[in-house]
Short mmCIF file of C-alpha atoms and ligand atoms in Angstrom, two decimals:
data_model
loop_
_atom_site.label_atom_id
_atom_site.label_comp_id
_atom_site.label_asym_id
_atom_site.label_seq_id
_atom_site.Cartn_x
_atom_site.Cartn_y
_atom_site.Cartn_z
CA MET D 123 -7.11 18.72 27.95
CA SER D 124 -8.44 16.54 25.18
CA ALA D 125 -9.38 17.88 21.78
CA GLU D 126 -12.09 16.23 19.71
CA ARG D 127 -10.53 13.46 17.66
CA THR D 128 -11.53 14.48 14.16
CA LEU D 129 -10.13 15.91 10.96
CA ARG D 130 -13.36 17.77 10.26
CA GLY D 131 -12.71 21.36 9.30
CA ARG D 132 -9.10 21.28 10.49
CA ALA D 133 -7.48 21.96 7.12
CA VAL D 134 -8.21 23.93 3.97
CA VAL D 135 -7.00 23.35 0.44
CA ALA D 136 -4.52 26.08 -0.43
CA GLY D 137 -3.83 25.13 -4.02
CA VAL D 138 -4.03 22.38 -6.62
CA ALA D 139 -2.28 21.67 -9.90
CA GLU D 140 -1.63 19.01 -12.45
CA THR D 141 0.89 18.80 -15.26
CA THR D 142 -0.18 18.32 -18.83
CA TYR D 143 -1.66 14.84 -19.00
CA TYR D 144 -0.04 12.54 -21.53
CA LYS D 145 -0.77 9.16 -22.95
CA ARG D 146 1.45 6.49 -21.47
CA GLY D 147 5.06 6.87 -22.48
CA GLU D 148 4.53 10.23 -24.17
CA SER D 149 5.74 12.53 -21.41
CA PRO D 150 8.77 14.49 -22.62
CA ASP D 151 9.77 14.90 -18.96
CA ASP D 152 11.12 12.45 -16.41
CA GLU D 153 8.82 11.41 -13.61
CA PHE D 154 10.65 13.42 -10.94
CA LYS D 155 10.43 16.56 -13.05
CA LEU D 156 6.70 15.98 -13.47
CA ALA D 157 6.38 15.77 -9.67
CA LEU D 158 8.26 19.07 -9.30
CA GLU D 159 6.09 20.72 -11.96
CA ALA D 160 2.87 19.67 -10.24
CA ILE D 161 4.10 20.72 -6.79
CA THR D 162 5.36 24.13 -7.93
CA GLY D 163 2.13 24.55 -9.90
CA ALA D 164 0.12 23.91 -6.76
CA CYS D 165 2.27 26.51 -4.97
CA ARG D 166 1.42 29.07 -7.68
CA SER D 167 -2.27 28.15 -7.29
CA ALA D 168 -1.90 28.80 -3.55
CA GLY D 169 0.23 31.90 -3.97
CA ILE D 170 3.00 30.56 -1.74
CA SER D 171 6.68 29.80 -2.16
CA PRO D 172 7.63 26.11 -2.46
CA GLN D 173 9.90 26.77 0.52
CA GLU D 174 6.81 27.05 2.70
CA ILE D 175 6.09 23.34 2.20
CA ASP D 176 7.18 21.33 5.22
CA GLY D 177 5.52 18.00 4.51
CA PHE D 178 5.01 15.49 1.71
CA ALA D 179 2.38 12.76 1.58
CA SER D 180 1.92 10.24 -1.18
CA TYR D 181 0.84 6.66 -1.82
CA SER D 182 1.43 3.59 -3.94
CA ASN D 183 5.18 3.76 -3.32
CA ASP D 184 5.62 6.92 -5.35
CA ARG D 185 9.20 6.98 -6.60
CA SER D 186 9.68 10.73 -6.09
CA ASP D 187 11.33 10.58 -2.71
CA ALA D 188 10.36 13.23 -0.16
CA SER D 189 13.96 14.00 0.83
CA ARG D 190 15.02 14.53 -2.77
CA LEU D 191 12.00 16.76 -3.31
CA ALA D 192 12.82 18.75 -0.18
CA ALA D 193 16.40 19.18 -1.37
CA ALA D 194 15.36 20.13 -4.89
CA LEU D 195 12.89 22.72 -3.61
CA GLY D 196 15.27 24.15 -1.00
CA ILE D 197 12.98 23.41 1.92
CA HIS D 198 14.57 24.45 5.21
CA ASP D 199 12.66 22.37 7.71
CA LEU D 200 11.14 19.10 6.48
CA ARG D 201 8.73 17.95 9.16
CA PHE D 202 6.55 15.26 7.60
CA ALA D 203 7.42 12.58 5.04
CA ASN D 204 4.62 10.08 4.72
CA MET D 205 3.77 7.13 2.49
CA GLN D 206 0.38 5.41 2.60
CA TRP D 207 0.89 1.68 2.18
CA GLY D 208 -0.79 -0.23 -0.61
CA GLY D 209 -0.60 -0.38 -4.36
CA GLY D 210 -3.03 0.95 -6.87
CA GLY D 211 -4.97 4.10 -6.17
CA GLY D 212 -6.37 3.02 -2.82
CA GLY D 213 -4.24 5.57 -1.00
CA GLY D 214 -5.20 8.83 -2.72
CA SER D 215 -7.73 10.07 -0.19
CA GLY D 216 -5.80 8.32 2.56
CA ALA D 217 -2.75 10.46 1.78
CA ILE D 218 -4.92 13.55 2.10
CA GLY D 219 -6.15 12.27 5.45
CA ASN D 220 -2.56 11.68 6.56
CA ALA D 221 -1.57 15.19 5.51
CA VAL D 222 -4.45 16.75 7.42
CA ALA D 223 -3.73 14.56 10.45
CA ALA D 224 -0.22 16.01 10.50
CA ILE D 225 -1.56 19.54 10.21
CA ALA D 226 -4.28 19.03 12.81
CA THR D 227 -1.81 17.68 15.34
CA GLY D 228 0.82 20.32 14.76
CA MET D 229 3.35 17.96 13.21
CA ALA D 230 3.44 20.06 10.04
CA GLU D 231 2.10 23.34 8.72
CA CYS D 232 1.92 23.01 4.96
CA VAL D 233 1.73 19.55 3.40
CA VAL D 234 1.63 18.71 -0.27
CA VAL D 235 -0.09 15.50 -1.37
CA PHE D 236 1.22 14.43 -4.75
CA ARG D 237 1.45 11.55 -7.20
CA ALA D 238 3.70 11.35 -10.26
CA LEU D 239 3.75 8.68 -12.94
CA ALA D 240 5.85 8.24 -16.04
CA GLN D 241 5.10 4.72 -17.13
CA GLY D 242 7.18 5.21 -20.24
CA GLN D 243 10.22 5.79 -18.05
CA PHE D 244 9.47 3.08 -15.53
CA GLY D 245 7.45 0.35 -17.19
CA ARG D 246 3.78 -0.35 -17.22
CA PHE D 247 1.09 -1.49 -14.91
CA GLY D 248 -1.18 -4.22 -16.17
CA GLN D 249 1.54 -6.33 -17.67
CA GLY D 250 2.31 -9.91 -16.74
CA PRO D 251 5.66 -10.77 -15.20
CA ARG D 252 8.45 -11.37 -17.68
CA ARG D 253 10.57 -13.80 -15.70
CA ASN D 254 10.78 -17.56 -16.03
CA THR D 255 9.83 -18.50 -12.50
CA ILE D 256 7.56 -17.10 -9.85
CA SER D 257 7.08 -17.79 -6.17
CA GLY D 258 4.94 -16.60 -3.30
CA GLU D 259 1.29 -15.61 -3.67
CA PHE D 260 1.54 -14.99 -7.41
CA ALA D 261 2.77 -18.54 -7.99
CA HIS D 262 -0.80 -19.55 -7.19
CA THR D 263 -2.37 -17.32 -9.86
CA VAL D 264 0.06 -16.41 -12.66
CA PRO D 265 0.57 -19.97 -14.02
CA TYR D 266 -3.21 -20.06 -14.57
CA GLY D 267 -3.06 -16.87 -16.63
CA LEU D 268 -4.32 -14.58 -13.85
CA MET D 269 -1.82 -11.73 -13.66
CA SER D 270 -3.17 -8.30 -14.62
CA PRO D 271 -5.23 -5.94 -12.47
CA ALA D 272 -8.21 -6.43 -14.79
CA GLN D 273 -7.96 -10.17 -14.25
CA MET D 274 -7.58 -9.81 -10.49
CA PHE D 275 -10.71 -7.69 -10.17
CA ALA D 276 -13.04 -9.16 -12.81
CA MET D 277 -13.42 -12.18 -10.53
CA LYS D 278 -14.92 -10.02 -7.76
CA VAL D 279 -17.16 -8.08 -10.09
CA THR D 280 -18.50 -11.22 -11.78
CA ARG D 281 -19.55 -12.60 -8.41
CA PHE D 282 -21.19 -9.31 -7.37
CA MET D 283 -23.07 -8.99 -10.66
CA HIS D 284 -24.19 -12.61 -10.35
CA ASP D 285 -25.39 -12.19 -6.76
CA HIS D 286 -27.42 -9.07 -7.55
CA GLN D 287 -28.35 -9.57 -11.21
CA VAL D 288 -26.52 -6.41 -12.26
CA GLN D 289 -26.66 -5.83 -16.02
CA GLN D 290 -23.79 -4.81 -18.28
CA ALA D 291 -25.64 -1.54 -18.99
CA ALA D 292 -24.89 -0.41 -15.43
CA LEU D 293 -21.15 -0.65 -16.09
CA ARG D 294 -21.62 1.01 -19.46
CA ALA D 295 -23.34 4.03 -17.88
CA ILE D 296 -20.29 4.63 -15.66
CA SER D 297 -18.00 4.60 -18.68
CA LEU D 298 -20.25 6.84 -20.77
CA ALA D 299 -20.55 9.38 -17.94
CA SER D 300 -16.77 9.77 -17.76
CA TYR D 301 -16.47 10.19 -21.52
CA GLN D 302 -19.35 12.67 -21.67
CA HIS D 303 -17.78 14.81 -18.95
CA ALA D 304 -14.37 14.69 -20.65
CA GLN D 305 -15.83 16.37 -23.73
CA ASN D 306 -16.10 19.61 -21.72
CA ASN D 307 -12.65 19.34 -20.14
CA PRO D 308 -9.74 20.44 -22.36
CA ARG D 309 -7.27 18.83 -19.92
CA ALA D 310 -8.77 15.43 -20.61
CA VAL D 311 -6.82 13.01 -22.75
CA MET D 312 -10.16 11.92 -24.29
CA TYR D 313 -11.29 15.52 -24.95
CA GLY D 314 -12.73 15.52 -28.45
CA ARG D 315 -13.11 11.73 -28.43
CA PRO D 316 -16.70 10.99 -27.37
CA LEU D 317 -18.02 7.51 -26.69
CA ASP D 318 -21.52 6.22 -27.39
CA GLU D 319 -23.43 3.08 -26.43
CA GLN D 320 -22.75 1.35 -29.71
CA GLN D 321 -18.99 1.95 -29.54
CA TYR D 322 -18.98 0.60 -26.00
CA ASP D 323 -21.03 -2.48 -26.89
CA GLU D 324 -18.88 -3.24 -29.93
CA SER D 325 -15.55 -2.72 -28.17
CA ARG D 326 -13.53 -5.83 -27.48
CA TRP D 327 -13.61 -7.74 -24.25
CA ILE D 328 -10.51 -7.42 -22.10
CA VAL D 329 -11.79 -9.91 -19.57
CA GLU D 330 -15.50 -10.42 -19.01
CA PRO D 331 -17.31 -8.39 -17.69
CA PHE D 332 -14.90 -5.61 -18.72
CA HIS D 333 -14.97 -4.22 -22.22
CA LEU D 334 -12.06 -2.03 -23.34
CA TYR D 335 -13.96 1.06 -22.16
CA ASP D 336 -14.46 -0.33 -18.65
CA CYS D 337 -10.72 -0.15 -18.07
CA CYS D 338 -8.70 2.92 -17.07
CA GLN D 339 -6.21 4.54 -19.36
CA GLU D 340 -2.49 4.43 -18.75
CA ASN D 341 -0.98 7.88 -18.54
CA ASP D 342 2.01 9.99 -17.66
CA GLY D 343 1.77 13.11 -15.54
CA ALA D 344 1.64 14.41 -12.00
CA ALA D 345 -0.85 16.04 -9.67
CA ALA D 346 -0.53 17.89 -6.36
CA ILE D 347 -2.76 19.33 -3.64
CA ILE D 348 -1.49 21.65 -0.90
CA LEU D 349 -3.21 21.67 2.48
CA VAL D 350 -2.75 24.05 5.41
CA SER D 351 -4.46 24.73 8.71
CA ALA D 352 -8.06 25.94 8.36
CA GLU D 353 -7.14 29.06 10.34
CA ARG D 354 -5.25 30.29 7.28
CA ALA D 355 -8.23 30.02 4.88
CA GLN D 356 -8.46 33.79 4.38
CA GLU D 357 -4.90 33.99 3.04
CA PHE D 358 -5.86 32.38 -0.26
CA ASP D 359 -7.79 33.63 -3.26
CA HIS D 360 -9.84 30.46 -3.58
CA PRO D 361 -13.14 29.98 -1.78
CA GLY D 362 -12.68 27.78 1.28
CA CYS D 363 -12.57 24.08 0.53
CA TYR D 364 -12.16 22.16 3.78
CA LEU D 365 -11.58 18.52 4.47
CA LEU D 366 -14.63 17.23 6.31
CA SER D 367 -13.42 13.67 6.69
CA ALA D 368 -11.11 10.97 5.45
CA ALA D 369 -11.10 7.24 6.09
CA ALA D 370 -8.77 4.47 5.01
CA GLY D 371 -8.47 0.75 5.59
CA SER D 372 -10.32 -2.39 4.65
CA HIS D 373 -12.53 -5.11 6.10
CA HIS D 374 -11.71 -8.38 7.90
CA ARG D 375 -8.90 -10.20 6.08
CA ALA D 376 -9.44 -8.22 2.89
CA GLY D 377 -5.86 -9.04 1.99
CA ALA D 378 -6.12 -12.81 2.58
CA PRO D 379 -3.90 -14.29 -0.14
CA VAL D 380 -5.05 -15.97 -3.34
CA HIS D 381 -8.57 -14.46 -3.43
CA ASN D 382 -9.50 -15.73 0.06
CA ALA D 383 -11.04 -12.62 1.63
CA PRO D 384 -14.10 -13.94 3.49
CA ASP D 385 -16.27 -11.13 2.10
CA TYR D 386 -14.98 -11.38 -1.45
CA ALA D 387 -17.32 -9.63 -3.90
CA THR D 388 -16.75 -6.17 -2.48
CA SER D 389 -14.83 -3.00 -3.25
CA ALA D 390 -13.64 -3.01 0.42
CA PHE D 391 -15.54 0.09 1.62
CA LYS D 392 -18.18 -1.48 3.86
CA THR D 393 -16.31 -0.74 7.08
CA LEU D 394 -14.98 2.65 5.94
CA ALA D 395 -18.16 4.27 4.72
CA PRO D 396 -19.84 4.65 8.13
CA ARG D 397 -16.66 6.16 9.59
CA LEU D 398 -16.36 8.54 6.65
CA PHE D 399 -19.90 9.92 6.99
CA GLU D 400 -19.75 10.03 10.77
CA MET D 401 -16.63 12.17 10.84
CA ALA D 402 -17.99 14.47 8.14
CA GLY D 403 -21.31 14.81 9.93
CA VAL D 404 -23.16 14.43 6.65
CA GLY D 405 -25.37 11.74 5.19
CA VAL D 406 -25.03 10.14 1.80
CA SER D 407 -28.07 12.01 0.49
CA GLU D 408 -26.28 15.32 1.14
CA VAL D 409 -23.38 14.55 -1.21
CA ASN D 410 -23.68 16.90 -4.19
CA VAL D 411 -21.03 15.46 -6.46
CA LEU D 412 -18.95 12.29 -6.42
CA GLN D 413 -15.63 11.18 -7.87
CA SER D 414 -15.03 7.44 -7.73
CA TYR D 415 -11.78 5.94 -8.92
CA GLU D 416 -12.23 3.94 -12.07
CA ASN D 417 -9.61 1.26 -12.28
CA PHE D 418 -12.51 -0.71 -13.71
CA THR D 419 -16.17 0.31 -13.85
CA GLY D 420 -17.25 -2.67 -11.76
CA GLY D 421 -15.28 -1.35 -8.79
CA VAL D 422 -16.93 2.05 -9.14
CA LEU D 423 -20.32 0.38 -9.06
CA MET D 424 -19.60 -1.65 -5.94
CA SER D 425 -18.02 1.33 -4.17
CA ILE D 426 -21.07 3.49 -4.80
CA VAL D 427 -23.33 0.75 -3.46
CA GLU D 428 -21.15 0.29 -0.39
CA HIS D 429 -21.36 3.99 0.46
CA GLY D 430 -25.14 3.73 0.36
CA PHE D 431 -25.97 5.75 -2.77
CA CYS D 432 -28.15 2.83 -3.82
CA THR D 433 -28.73 -0.77 -2.78
CA PRO D 434 -27.29 -3.69 -4.75
CA GLU D 435 -30.78 -4.48 -6.02
CA GLU D 436 -31.26 -0.91 -7.32
CA CYS D 437 -28.12 -0.90 -9.50
CA ASN D 438 -29.84 -1.43 -12.83
CA ASP D 439 -32.10 1.57 -12.24
CA PHE D 440 -29.54 3.80 -10.52
CA PHE D 441 -26.62 3.45 -12.93
CA THR D 442 -27.91 5.38 -15.93
CA LEU D 443 -26.15 8.10 -17.90
CA GLU D 444 -28.85 10.56 -16.87
CA ASN D 445 -28.36 9.90 -13.15
CA LEU D 446 -24.58 10.12 -13.35
CA THR D 447 -23.98 13.26 -15.40
CA ALA D 448 -23.64 16.91 -14.42
CA PRO D 449 -25.22 19.29 -13.94
CA ARG D 450 -28.57 17.74 -13.08
CA GLY D 451 -27.94 14.03 -12.51
CA ARG D 452 -28.90 12.44 -9.22
CA VAL D 453 -25.23 11.86 -8.35
CA PRO D 454 -22.94 13.51 -10.92
CA LEU D 455 -19.99 11.13 -11.16
CA ASN D 456 -16.40 11.68 -12.30
CA THR D 457 -17.10 15.15 -13.58
CA SER D 458 -13.61 15.76 -15.01
CA GLY D 459 -13.75 12.59 -17.08
CA GLY D 460 -12.05 10.63 -14.33
CA ASN D 461 -9.45 7.94 -14.78
CA LEU D 462 -11.24 6.62 -17.86
CA ALA D 463 -11.30 9.79 -19.92
CA GLU D 464 -9.43 12.65 -18.21
CA CYS D 465 -6.27 10.96 -17.03
CA TYR D 466 -5.15 8.03 -14.93
CA MET D 467 -3.06 9.92 -12.41
CA HIS D 468 -3.60 7.13 -9.92
CA GLY D 469 -6.75 8.93 -8.88
CA LEU D 470 -5.32 12.12 -7.44
CA GLY D 471 -6.92 13.98 -10.35
CA LEU D 472 -10.24 12.95 -8.82
CA ASN D 473 -9.38 14.71 -5.58
CA ILE D 474 -8.40 17.84 -7.52
CA GLU D 475 -11.72 17.71 -9.38
CA ALA D 476 -13.58 17.38 -6.08
CA VAL D 477 -11.85 20.56 -4.87
CA ARG D 478 -12.64 22.39 -8.12
CA GLN D 479 -16.32 21.51 -7.67
CA VAL D 480 -16.32 23.21 -4.25
CA TRP D 481 -14.44 26.16 -5.76
CA GLY D 482 -17.03 26.39 -8.57
CA GLU D 483 -14.30 25.85 -11.17
CA SER D 484 -15.17 22.47 -12.70
CA SER D 485 -15.63 22.11 -16.45
CA ASN D 486 -18.82 20.22 -15.53
CA GLN D 487 -19.87 22.34 -12.59
CA VAL D 488 -22.63 21.11 -10.31
CA SER D 489 -24.42 24.12 -8.88
CA GLY D 490 -24.20 24.40 -5.12
CA ALA D 491 -21.56 21.70 -4.82
CA ASP D 492 -21.00 22.24 -1.11
CA ILE D 493 -20.30 18.60 -0.30
CA SER D 494 -17.91 16.90 -2.67
CA MET D 495 -16.76 13.33 -2.14
CA VAL D 496 -13.96 11.12 -3.46
CA ILE D 497 -13.67 7.34 -3.38
CA SER D 498 -10.12 6.10 -3.99
CA GLY D 499 -9.09 2.76 -5.46
CA PRO D 500 -11.96 0.29 -5.05
CA MET D 501 -11.11 -3.43 -4.69
CA VAL D 502 -7.52 -2.99 -3.51
CA THR D 503 -6.53 -2.93 0.15
CA PRO D 504 -6.27 -0.59 1.91
CA VAL D 505 -8.76 1.69 0.18
CA SER D 506 -9.71 5.24 1.19
CA ALA D 507 -12.25 7.98 0.73
CA CYS D 508 -12.66 11.63 1.69
CA ILE D 509 -15.24 14.39 1.76
CA PHE D 510 -14.55 18.06 1.08
CA GLY D 511 -16.94 20.82 2.06
CA SER D 512 -17.42 24.50 1.39
CA GLU D 513 -17.26 27.11 4.15
CA ALA D 514 -21.04 26.84 4.46
CA THR D 515 -20.71 23.24 5.65
CA LEU D 516 -18.50 24.03 8.65
CA MET T 492 -2.94 -34.70 -20.89
CA SER T 493 -1.55 -31.56 -22.43
CA ALA T 494 -1.53 -28.32 -20.51
CA TYR T 495 -4.59 -26.05 -20.63
CA LEU T 496 -2.58 -22.91 -21.35
CA GLN T 497 0.18 -22.49 -23.90
CA ASP T 498 3.76 -22.89 -22.77
CA GLY T 499 5.86 -20.00 -21.57
CA LEU T 500 4.19 -18.59 -18.46
CA PRO T 501 6.44 -18.34 -15.40
CA SER T 502 6.85 -21.64 -13.57
CA PRO T 503 5.86 -21.74 -9.91
CA VAL T 504 8.72 -22.27 -7.47
CA ALA T 505 7.99 -23.37 -3.91
CA ASN T 506 8.98 -21.14 -1.01
CA ASN T 507 9.25 -21.81 2.71
CA LEU T 508 5.53 -21.29 3.19
CA ASP T 509 3.98 -23.31 0.40
CA ALA T 510 6.48 -26.10 -0.41
CA PRO T 511 4.24 -28.96 0.85
CA PHE T 512 1.44 -27.77 -1.43
CA TRP T 513 3.60 -27.89 -4.57
CA LYS T 514 5.12 -31.25 -3.60
CA GLY T 515 1.61 -32.61 -3.02
CA LEU T 516 0.41 -31.62 -6.48
CA GLN T 517 3.30 -33.55 -8.01
CA ASP T 518 2.05 -36.62 -6.12
CA ASN T 519 -1.59 -36.05 -7.22
CA ARG T 520 -2.53 -34.91 -3.74
CA LEU T 521 -4.09 -31.63 -2.61
CA LEU T 522 -2.55 -30.41 0.66
CA ILE T 523 -3.94 -27.31 2.35
CA GLN T 524 -2.63 -25.53 5.43
CA ARG T 525 -4.43 -26.41 8.66
CA CYS T 526 -3.89 -25.25 12.23
CA ALA T 527 -2.68 -27.97 14.58
CA ASN T 528 -4.14 -26.10 17.53
CA CYS T 529 -7.66 -25.09 16.44
CA SER T 530 -8.12 -27.10 13.20
CA ASN T 531 -8.77 -23.94 11.18
CA TRP T 532 -8.13 -24.38 7.45
CA GLN T 533 -6.15 -21.49 5.98
CA TRP T 534 -5.27 -20.45 2.43
CA GLY T 535 -3.06 -18.90 1.06
CA PRO T 536 -0.55 -20.18 3.54
CA GLU T 537 0.73 -17.93 6.31
CA TRP T 538 3.12 -18.29 9.23
CA ILE T 539 0.40 -17.88 11.83
CA CYS T 540 -3.16 -19.11 12.20
CA HIS T 541 -5.42 -16.10 11.69
CA HIS T 542 -8.00 -17.65 14.00
CA CYS T 543 -6.06 -18.66 17.15
CA HIS T 544 -2.59 -17.18 16.42
CA SER T 545 -0.83 -20.50 16.79
CA PHE T 546 2.37 -20.95 14.83
CA GLU T 547 1.81 -24.72 14.70
CA LEU T 548 0.51 -25.12 11.18
CA ASP T 549 0.42 -28.38 9.21
CA PHE T 550 -0.54 -29.31 5.69
CA GLU T 551 -3.43 -31.77 5.50
CA GLU T 552 -4.71 -33.66 2.49
CA THR T 553 -8.19 -32.78 1.28
CA LYS T 554 -10.36 -33.86 -1.61
CA ALA T 555 -9.76 -32.05 -4.90
CA SER T 556 -13.45 -31.38 -5.17
CA GLY T 557 -15.03 -27.97 -5.07
CA VAL T 558 -17.66 -25.45 -6.04
CA ILE T 559 -17.20 -22.60 -8.51
CA TYR T 560 -17.23 -19.43 -6.40
CA SER T 561 -16.55 -17.07 -9.33
CA TYR T 562 -14.97 -17.15 -12.76
CA GLU T 563 -13.73 -15.00 -15.59
CA ARG T 564 -13.22 -15.43 -19.30
CA VAL T 565 -10.01 -13.72 -20.41
CA TRP T 566 -9.86 -12.39 -23.97
CA HIS T 567 -6.93 -9.98 -23.93
CA PRO T 568 -3.63 -11.76 -23.31
CA VAL T 569 -1.26 -9.69 -21.19
CA HIS T 570 1.60 -12.15 -21.47
CA PRO T 571 3.29 -12.86 -24.82
CA ALA T 572 3.17 -16.60 -24.13
CA LEU T 573 -0.61 -16.40 -24.49
CA ALA T 574 -0.65 -14.24 -27.63
CA SER T 575 -2.29 -16.97 -29.72
CA GLN T 576 -4.13 -18.66 -26.86
CA GLY T 577 -7.57 -17.24 -27.57
CA PRO T 578 -10.08 -16.90 -24.73
CA TYR T 579 -9.54 -18.96 -21.61
CA LEU T 580 -11.41 -19.54 -18.38
CA ILE T 581 -10.13 -18.93 -14.87
CA VAL T 582 -12.20 -20.21 -11.97
CA LEU T 583 -12.10 -19.48 -8.28
CA VAL T 584 -12.99 -22.76 -6.59
CA ALA T 585 -14.11 -23.09 -2.97
CA LEU T 586 -13.31 -26.35 -1.17
CA PRO T 587 -16.25 -27.27 1.07
CA ALA T 588 -14.25 -30.05 2.76
CA ALA T 589 -11.49 -27.63 3.74
CA GLY T 590 -13.24 -24.72 5.35
CA ALA T 591 -14.34 -23.31 1.98
CA VAL T 592 -10.88 -21.92 1.28
CA ARG T 593 -10.47 -20.97 -2.37
CA LEU T 594 -8.02 -21.91 -5.11
CA VAL T 595 -7.47 -20.32 -8.51
CA GLY T 596 -7.34 -22.63 -11.54
CA ASN T 597 -8.52 -23.04 -15.10
CA LEU T 598 -11.82 -24.67 -16.08
CA LEU T 599 -11.08 -27.40 -18.61
CA GLY T 600 -13.16 -27.79 -21.74
CA ASP T 601 -14.59 -25.29 -24.22
CA PRO T 602 -13.37 -21.80 -23.24
CA ARG T 603 -16.65 -20.38 -24.57
CA GLN T 604 -18.85 -22.60 -22.38
CA ASP T 605 -21.39 -21.12 -19.99
CA VAL T 606 -19.98 -21.26 -16.47
CA GLU T 607 -22.25 -21.78 -13.51
CA ILE T 608 -21.38 -20.09 -10.22
CA GLY T 609 -22.18 -22.73 -7.61
CA GLY T 610 -21.47 -25.55 -10.05
CA ARG T 611 -19.49 -28.56 -8.76
CA VAL T 612 -16.03 -29.29 -10.14
CA GLU T 613 -13.34 -31.88 -9.55
CA GLY T 614 -9.60 -31.39 -9.67
CA VAL T 615 -7.32 -32.59 -12.46
CA PHE T 616 -3.60 -32.62 -11.76
CA GLU T 617 -1.66 -31.10 -14.63
CA HIS T 618 1.98 -32.17 -14.59
CA HIS T 619 4.66 -30.11 -16.28
CA LEU T 620 7.75 -32.22 -16.68
CA ASP T 621 10.33 -31.13 -19.19
CA ALA T 622 13.93 -30.08 -19.36
CA GLU T 623 13.21 -26.60 -18.05
CA SER T 624 10.51 -27.12 -15.48
CA ASN T 625 9.21 -29.67 -13.06
CA TYR T 626 6.00 -28.69 -11.34
CA SER T 627 2.30 -29.48 -11.26
CA LEU T 628 -0.85 -27.37 -11.37
CA LEU T 629 -4.36 -28.18 -10.23
CA GLN T 630 -7.03 -27.64 -12.89
CA TRP T 631 -10.79 -28.18 -12.66
CA GLN T 632 -13.48 -29.87 -14.70
CA ASN T 633 -17.24 -29.84 -14.40
CA ILE T 634 -18.89 -32.76 -12.63
CA PRO T 635 -21.85 -33.73 -14.81
CA LEU T 636 -25.19 -33.67 -13.03
CA GLU T 637 -26.49 -37.16 -12.23
ZN1 ZN X 1717 -5.56 -21.93 14.90
#
């Protein structure tokens, strides 16, 4: 007997939760406590006991160890403890895919995907090394002043914008869309702090082509999503939100050291996108709402191009505030405020928002959001993406 | 010449993979990894040739002459050593004579200059020799059009 090799429709989201989102270093709680708060919150959302969890999936080397979590929560039978390789937020949707793979194959019954960050407790991203010497790959970049994520990725975006004559206004539209959506989302760190074109244009450069508002926040908090077998969908109060597909990976030698990937000016989704849509059985034009991880706006732009929402040559027309905002934009983007304006929870907040859109519970609800997509961590490797669908899409 | 960037960034230390490269820079030579079996140029260095999977990899001298593949102008210093640096230019330079592998360096001259992707540049060896460090970097300068 051979079952069809797909994740489509095999698992349903049972519950989601996030902690209060804080500015970096302002969490009163330790990182591990934040993880526990998000996971128990997701259990309340699902209406289950934390002891029903039998699997943990995370990414980016999350420090909240699965065995310690299982002990803290009193779990009797830990069956799945999984870490998606890769730094940055490239693993968010990949971790969801891993969780559903475990459920679909009977390795686990109830898997929580989570991410917790307390940068105040554990030091910041985006800072240069503080030692006197350096060796290995970074010895070939850091002595030239190339050391932060913004600096690593601006080089790719500059080349892409050059090749396709993309204007700064396209990046600006991505930033403004996140801020506009955040004004309706009380969870957002930038709630009550709107951004307009003039503020964007006058903000300082971090590294060209990124202004301050092209760069993600740094935050403390945690987020969690619980997935179970689709057969159990009726046990939960929420409308069905099913995983239709997930894909992770990157193209030929994407990780070649010292900026030597053969296809360089890319967000690394060209090989994933066809797999993602094929498994989901949907086309790009059927996607109702999109969350795309903003480490930097330029990565969002390339990732949207590489999934086929527009061609590189159409960027200047496609990336407008009108096209990107709910409820009526062509592709409402980052409808919670995203990493720029809701919270930088390493992107897992984007997956939660995608679920809320299918549930009809977003603060920037798109009507009839049956197909809800997430792009995780453009420009790193591996990257990942996933598509959720309502019951009507099964 | 003085260094392009202010003092105080971490000094590069050779490891088992890239030691010939760093030694070469100190001798004003650019050495890039090349496969002894299939002649494939490879950078950054690795233990195996990604093309033919041979472990027989050498370092071969090539011309410090390249083409700007991309660039960025940094304004926000993330390292305290650069707090009063002001803007600076980082270039990604492809080496046409070495399989178009790319190196990261700084573009010498006015940090506010217009930078041309596709523009030709030549290498300038930047030697750091003082009590605390002993290493060399490879920087780049524009080749004026004839
Ligand atoms: Zn070879």
